[in-house]
Amino acid sequence: MHYYRYSNAEVSCWYKYLLFSYNIVFWLAGVVFLGVGLWAWSEKNQCCGAYGPEDWDLNVYFNCSGASYSREKCGVPFSCCVPDPAQKVVNTQCGYDVRTQLKSKWDESIFTKGCIQALEGWLPRNIYIVAGVFIAISLLQIFGIFLARTLISDIEAVKAGHHF
C-alpha cells in the first residue's frame, strides 16, 4: 500500500469541516424555525380563514350547502376557536355549527378576522425583525456558497494535478 503526498495541491480539511459544521448549523436553524412556526400557529389569536370564517364554505366538509352531509357542516376547524383558559384540553368540536348562529355571536366562540388581514397587521409592526432575519440568512447563505465553491475548486485542483 502506497501513500501519496500531493506536492502541489490538496483539499483543505478546514474547508471540509467548516462546510460540514455550517450544514449542521443550518439544519438546527431549520428546526428552530419549525418550532417558531408551530408556536406562531398555536398562538395566532390574530385568525380564521383567509378573509374570514365564510371562507370555509369553499371546503367540502365545512360548507353550508344542502349537498353536504358532514357533521362539520356550517362549522369551522377548531384552530379558529377562541381558546378557553379554564380548559386544559383543547375542545376540537368547538367550531361545530357555529356559522348557523347570528354573526354577532361569532365573536364569543371563534376568531372572525381573516389570516391575511392579521398578517397585514402583524407585518408592519415587525418589519425590522423580518428584514433583519432575511438579510442575515441571505448573508449566511452567500458565505455557504463561497465555502462550497472553494471546496469544489480544491477538489478540481487535486484532480487536475494527478491522474488516477
XYZ file of N, CA and C in Angstrom:
492
model
N 0.847 -1.167 0.000
C 0.000 0.000 0.000
C 0.899 1.238 0.000
N 0.622 2.122 -0.937
C 1.429 3.337 -1.058
C 0.629 4.541 -0.612
N 1.290 5.414 0.073
C 0.665 6.663 0.497
C 1.227 7.785 -0.371
N 0.349 8.546 -0.955
C 0.771 9.630 -1.833
C 0.600 10.951 -1.131
N 1.594 11.770 -1.250
C 1.528 13.134 -0.733
C 1.508 14.044 -1.932
N 0.427 14.820 -2.072
C 0.337 15.712 -3.219
C 1.282 16.876 -3.014
N 2.074 17.128 -4.016
C 3.082 18.164 -3.871
C 2.561 19.555 -4.190
N 1.564 19.645 -5.028
C 1.153 20.985 -5.431
C -0.268 21.359 -5.021
N -1.130 20.410 -4.741
C -2.493 20.764 -4.373
C -3.098 19.690 -3.480
N -3.851 20.131 -2.505
C -4.601 19.183 -1.688
C -5.869 19.853 -1.176
N -6.827 19.032 -0.833
C -8.107 19.534 -0.373
C -7.950 20.001 1.070
N -8.407 21.188 1.339
C -8.276 21.765 2.669
C -9.246 21.100 3.648
N -8.713 20.552 4.710
C -9.562 19.961 5.754
C -10.380 21.038 6.444
N -9.815 22.218 6.525
C -10.506 23.319 7.188
C -11.812 23.626 6.473
N -11.773 23.707 5.132
C -12.990 23.978 4.375
C -14.001 22.836 4.497
N -13.515 21.601 4.453
C -14.420 20.449 4.549
C -15.190 20.460 5.862
N -14.465 20.616 6.967
C -15.118 20.549 8.268
C -15.932 21.802 8.575
N -15.488 22.947 8.067
C -16.272 24.168 8.245
C -17.590 24.067 7.480
N -17.548 23.541 6.259
C -18.767 23.379 5.483
C -19.697 22.347 6.130
N -19.132 21.282 6.665
C -19.928 20.279 7.367
C -20.601 20.893 8.601
N -19.840 21.644 9.388
C -20.395 22.306 10.573
C -21.450 23.329 10.182
N -21.193 24.016 9.102
C -22.119 25.016 8.591
C -23.469 24.384 8.248
N -23.419 23.209 7.616
C -24.657 22.499 7.272
C -25.407 22.052 8.517
N -24.709 21.637 9.535
C -25.361 21.252 10.787
C -26.038 22.456 11.429
N -25.367 23.605 11.409
C -25.960 24.818 11.973
C -27.237 25.183 11.221
N -27.230 25.069 9.893
C -28.438 25.382 9.135
C -29.539 24.359 9.388
N -29.179 23.110 9.600
C -30.191 22.113 9.951
C -30.829 22.466 11.294
N -30.007 22.837 12.263
C -30.542 23.235 13.570
C -31.387 24.505 13.455
N -30.964 25.438 12.611
C -31.751 26.656 12.406
C -33.107 26.306 11.803
N -33.144 25.325 10.909
C -34.410 24.873 10.351
C -35.339 24.315 11.415
N -34.770 23.578 12.369
C -35.565 23.038 13.466
C -36.102 24.182 14.334
N -35.280 25.193 14.565
C -35.720 26.353 15.347
C -36.850 27.083 14.622
N -36.699 27.295 13.310
C -37.758 27.961 12.549
C -39.040 27.143 12.542
N -38.913 25.831 12.486
C -40.099 24.977 12.566
C -40.782 25.158 13.920
N -39.984 25.210 14.990
C -40.542 25.439 16.321
C -41.228 26.793 16.431
N -40.620 27.822 15.872
C -41.220 29.154 15.894
C -42.517 29.156 15.092
N -42.528 28.463 13.966
C -43.736 28.377 13.160
C -44.867 27.663 13.893
N -44.529 26.575 14.580
C -45.544 25.862 15.359
C -46.052 26.717 16.512
N -45.143 27.462 17.142
C -45.555 28.363 18.223
C -46.484 29.445 17.683
N -46.116 30.035 16.535
C -46.952 31.084 15.945
C -48.310 30.534 15.550
N -48.332 29.297 15.072
C -49.606 28.686 14.692
C -50.499 28.480 15.910
N -49.899 28.079 17.014
C -50.705 27.828 18.206
C -51.108 29.116 18.914
N -50.353 30.180 18.724
C -50.627 31.449 19.400
C -51.123 32.520 18.447
N -51.713 32.129 17.333
C -52.045 33.083 16.281
C -53.149 34.058 16.645
N -54.007 33.759 17.591
C -55.108 34.638 18.009
C -55.933 35.093 16.822
N -54.243 36.056 15.996
C -54.590 37.045 15.090
C -55.485 36.483 14.136
N -56.743 34.397 13.913
C -57.392 34.498 12.601
C -58.150 33.233 12.266
N -59.095 33.256 11.248
C -59.901 32.119 10.791
C -60.182 32.301 9.309
N -59.664 31.419 8.484
C -59.842 31.531 7.043
C -58.930 32.592 6.463
N -58.877 32.682 5.162
C -58.024 33.687 4.528
C -58.577 35.094 4.741
N -59.881 35.259 4.495
C -60.508 36.575 4.645
C -61.544 36.605 5.759
N -61.877 35.447 6.299
C -62.854 35.365 7.375
C -63.437 33.960 7.455
N -64.278 33.706 8.445
C -64.857 32.365 8.618
C -65.693 31.889 7.433
N -66.220 32.819 6.632
C -67.029 32.418 5.478
C -66.214 31.672 4.433
N -64.877 31.808 4.474
C -64.018 31.096 3.525
C -64.164 29.589 3.641
N -64.632 29.118 4.775
C -64.772 27.677 4.974
C -65.931 27.107 4.179
N -66.727 27.961 3.519
C -67.755 27.457 2.609
C -67.122 26.813 1.373
N -65.890 27.138 1.082
C -65.197 26.549 -0.059
C -64.710 25.128 0.236
N -64.741 24.731 1.495
C -64.302 23.401 1.899
C -65.491 22.440 1.864
N -65.278 21.259 1.351
C -66.348 20.276 1.190
C -66.990 19.927 2.528
N -66.192 19.832 3.568
C -66.701 19.389 4.866
C -67.390 20.495 5.659
N -66.945 21.736 5.478
C -67.448 22.840 6.302
C -68.500 23.698 5.617
N -68.773 23.487 4.326
C -69.714 24.375 3.647
C -71.140 24.151 4.146
N -71.974 25.155 3.949
C -73.350 25.125 4.472
C -74.377 24.707 3.432
N -73.919 24.216 2.300
C -74.884 23.841 1.265
C -75.668 22.599 1.677
N -76.814 22.410 1.042
C -77.644 21.255 1.349
C -77.018 19.948 0.900
N -76.018 20.043 0.005
C -75.382 18.833 -0.511
C -74.400 18.223 0.487
N -74.005 18.970 1.494
C -73.045 18.486 2.469
C -73.742 17.706 3.574
N -73.245 16.513 3.828
C -73.793 15.680 4.899
C -72.782 15.499 6.034
N -71.756 16.313 6.046
C -70.706 16.223 7.060
C -71.208 16.735 8.401
N -70.712 16.184 9.470
C -71.028 16.667 10.817
C -70.461 18.067 11.028
N -69.440 18.411 10.272
C -68.789 19.719 10.400
C -69.461 20.789 9.542
N -70.605 20.463 8.950
C -71.351 21.384 8.097
C -71.648 22.677 8.859
N -71.424 23.816 8.202
C -71.649 25.162 8.767
C -70.783 25.420 10.005
N -69.657 24.775 10.066
C -68.743 24.995 11.185
C -67.415 25.543 10.705
N -66.458 25.548 11.591
C -65.079 25.938 11.298
C -64.160 24.963 12.016
N -62.910 24.831 11.579
C -61.986 23.951 12.295
C -61.691 24.491 13.696
N -61.252 23.609 14.574
C -61.022 24.036 15.959
C -59.890 25.044 16.078
N -59.052 25.183 15.053
C -57.989 26.195 15.105
C -58.566 27.606 15.045
N -59.826 27.749 14.634
C -60.493 29.051 14.592
C -61.131 29.424 15.923
N -61.203 28.493 16.844
C -61.914 28.723 18.099
C -61.110 29.584 19.068
N -61.813 30.446 19.773
C -61.191 31.233 20.836
C -60.915 30.286 22.003
N -59.656 30.168 22.429
C -59.365 29.209 23.495
C -59.961 29.647 24.830
N -60.393 28.679 25.577
C -60.936 28.922 26.911
C -59.820 28.661 27.912
N -59.330 29.694 28.625
C -58.206 29.496 29.546
C -58.521 28.528 30.684
N -59.795 28.308 30.953
C -60.163 27.397 32.040
C -60.028 25.937 31.622
N -60.005 25.679 30.336
C -59.895 24.308 29.853
C -58.448 23.956 29.577
N -58.025 22.800 30.063
C -56.658 22.354 29.805
C -56.580 21.507 28.545
N -57.694 20.895 28.173
C -57.760 20.074 26.968
C -58.453 20.878 25.872
N -57.889 20.842 24.669
C -58.461 21.582 23.550
C -59.767 20.928 23.126
N -60.803 21.730 23.005
C -62.101 21.254 22.553
C -62.093 21.256 21.033
N -61.943 20.094 20.418
C -61.847 20.013 18.961
C -63.200 20.135 18.273
N -64.281 20.179 19.033
C -65.614 20.301 18.443
C -66.239 21.676 18.697
N -65.446 22.622 19.135
C -65.979 23.936 19.481
C -66.479 24.714 18.268
N -66.028 24.375 17.065
C -66.449 25.105 15.880
C -67.654 24.525 15.181
N -68.207 23.428 15.707
C -69.357 22.784 15.066
C -70.570 23.705 15.078
N -71.222 23.851 13.952
C -72.477 24.601 13.781
C -72.393 26.069 14.172
N -71.213 26.605 14.313
C -71.093 27.987 14.781
C -71.592 28.983 13.734
N -71.493 28.646 12.451
C -71.925 29.584 11.419
C -73.426 29.529 11.160
N -74.151 28.692 11.889
C -75.618 28.714 11.806
C -76.179 29.776 12.742
N -75.336 30.263 13.662
C -75.763 31.299 14.601
C -75.687 32.667 13.924
N -76.185 33.686 14.596
C -76.071 35.049 14.088
C -74.609 35.478 14.094
N -74.210 36.278 13.105
C -72.819 36.730 13.020
C -72.392 37.522 14.250
N -73.302 38.176 14.899
C -72.962 38.960 16.086
C -72.517 38.056 17.239
N -72.887 36.795 17.223
C -72.486 35.863 18.284
C -71.203 35.100 17.965
N -70.691 35.249 16.750
C -69.484 34.516 16.359
C -68.282 34.917 17.210
N -68.188 36.204 17.579
C -67.049 36.693 18.361
C -66.886 35.981 19.696
N -67.944 35.425 20.213
C -67.876 34.747 21.503
C -67.143 33.412 21.429
N -67.190 32.769 20.255
C -66.615 31.430 20.184
C -65.512 31.247 19.151
N -65.465 32.082 18.089
C -64.418 31.925 17.073
C -63.786 33.268 16.745
N -62.608 33.201 16.141
C -61.959 34.408 15.629
C -62.641 34.781 14.322
N -62.922 36.034 14.136
C -63.639 36.467 12.943
C -62.742 37.210 11.946
N -61.538 37.509 12.336
C -60.609 38.196 11.445
C -59.931 37.178 10.544
N -59.773 37.504 9.262
C -59.092 36.621 8.324
C -57.583 36.638 8.553
N -56.914 35.555 8.159
C -55.467 35.447 8.384
C -54.664 36.410 7.523
N -55.161 36.748 6.342
C -54.461 37.726 5.504
C -54.494 39.091 6.174
N -55.635 39.458 6.697
C -55.768 40.731 7.409
C -54.887 40.724 8.665
N -54.822 39.595 9.358
C -53.990 39.503 10.555
C -52.513 39.629 10.199
N -52.094 39.009 9.099
C -50.705 39.111 8.652
C -50.377 40.533 8.218
N -51.324 41.179 7.531
C -51.109 42.561 7.119
C -50.985 43.495 8.314
N -51.602 43.165 9.413
C -51.460 43.973 10.623
C -50.186 43.654 11.388
N -49.756 42.384 11.341
C -48.569 41.961 12.089
C -47.284 42.402 11.400
N -47.239 42.320 10.069
C -46.011 42.592 9.325
C -45.460 44.004 9.532
N -46.252 45.071 9.434
C -45.678 46.409 9.658
C -45.129 46.606 11.068
N -45.736 45.953 12.048
C -45.240 46.088 13.418
C -43.908 45.373 13.618
N -43.608 44.389 12.783
C -42.398 43.580 12.952
C -41.507 43.596 11.721
N -41.605 44.626 10.899
C -40.878 44.661 9.637
C -39.364 44.671 9.835
N -38.865 45.338 10.871
C -37.420 45.382 11.092
C -36.877 44.016 11.494
N -37.636 43.281 12.267
C -37.213 41.930 12.652
C -37.222 41.019 11.431
N -38.274 41.086 10.637
C -38.374 40.245 9.437
C -37.245 40.587 8.462
N -36.995 41.869 8.233
C -35.939 42.287 7.312
C -34.569 41.870 7.833
N -34.327 42.021 9.122
C -33.046 41.621 9.702
C -32.792 40.133 9.579
N -33.807 39.329 9.840
C -33.661 37.871 9.707
C -33.416 37.513 8.247
N -34.131 38.154 7.328
C -33.951 37.895 5.900
C -32.536 38.230 5.449
N -32.027 39.382 5.847
C -30.674 39.792 5.448
C -29.624 38.875 6.065
N -29.785 38.526 7.335
C -28.818 37.641 7.999
C -28.778 36.272 7.319
N -29.932 35.716 7.024
C -29.960 34.406 6.364
C -29.365 34.499 4.968
N -29.643 35.585 4.258
C -29.088 35.762 2.913
C -27.562 35.825 2.952
N -27.020 36.581 3.893
C -25.558 36.680 4.000
C -24.937 35.343 4.391
N -25.570 34.623 5.289
C -25.053 33.311 5.667
C -25.110 32.335 4.496
N -26.139 32.420 3.688
C -26.236 31.552 2.510
C -25.132 31.883 1.502
N -24.855 33.160 1.312
C -23.784 33.563 0.391
C -22.443 33.059 0.903
N -22.216 33.136 2.206
C -20.979 32.612 2.778
C -20.888 31.098 2.578
N -22.002 30.389 2.725
C -22.021 28.950 2.494
C -21.704 28.605 1.045
N -22.222 29.404 0.104
C -21.904 29.193 -1.310
C -20.416 29.408 -1.552
N -19.848 30.411 -0.903
C -18.404 30.660 -1.026
C -17.606 29.460 -0.510
N -17.994 28.922 0.645
C -17.283 27.749 1.182
C -17.389 26.549 0.247
N -18.592 26.295 -0.249
C -18.788 25.161 -1.154
C -17.997 25.341 -2.444
N -17.999 26.548 -2.983
C -17.260 26.813 -4.224
C -15.750 26.650 -4.005
N -15.240 27.079 -2.864
C -13.822 26.918 -2.553
C -13.457 25.449 -2.430
N -14.302 24.677 -1.795
C -14.058 23.244 -1.665
C -14.070 22.567 -3.033
N -14.990 22.942 -3.892
C -15.042 22.386 -5.247
C -13.773 22.746 -6.012
N -13.288 23.963 -5.862
C -12.055 24.380 -6.541
C -10.862 23.566 -6.062
N -10.795 23.306 -4.754
C -9.704 22.484 -4.213
C -9.763 21.070 -4.781
N -10.945 20.499 -4.846
C -11.087 19.138 -5.369
C -10.700 19.094 -6.839
N -11.139 20.081 -7.610
C -10.785 20.130 -9.031
C -9.288 20.320 -9.215
N -8.643 21.086 -8.345
C -7.195 21.284 -8.461
C -6.453 19.980 -8.190
N -6.912 19.207 -7.224
C -6.278 17.927 -6.921
C -6.476 16.966 -8.089
N -7.666 16.921 -8.659
C -7.940 16.030 -9.788
C -7.108 16.415 -11.015
N -6.950 17.716 -11.259
C -6.211 18.175 -12.432
C -4.715 17.923 -12.306
N -4.215 17.941 -11.086
C -2.783 17.770 -10.880
C -2.326 16.323 -10.860
N -3.234 15.386 -10.690
C -2.847 13.974 -10.570
C -3.825 13.124 -11.357
N -3.281 12.238 -12.184
C -4.122 11.346 -12.969
C -4.259 10.035 -12.240
N -5.476 9.605 -12.037
C -5.719 8.375 -11.288
C -5.870 7.199 -12.217
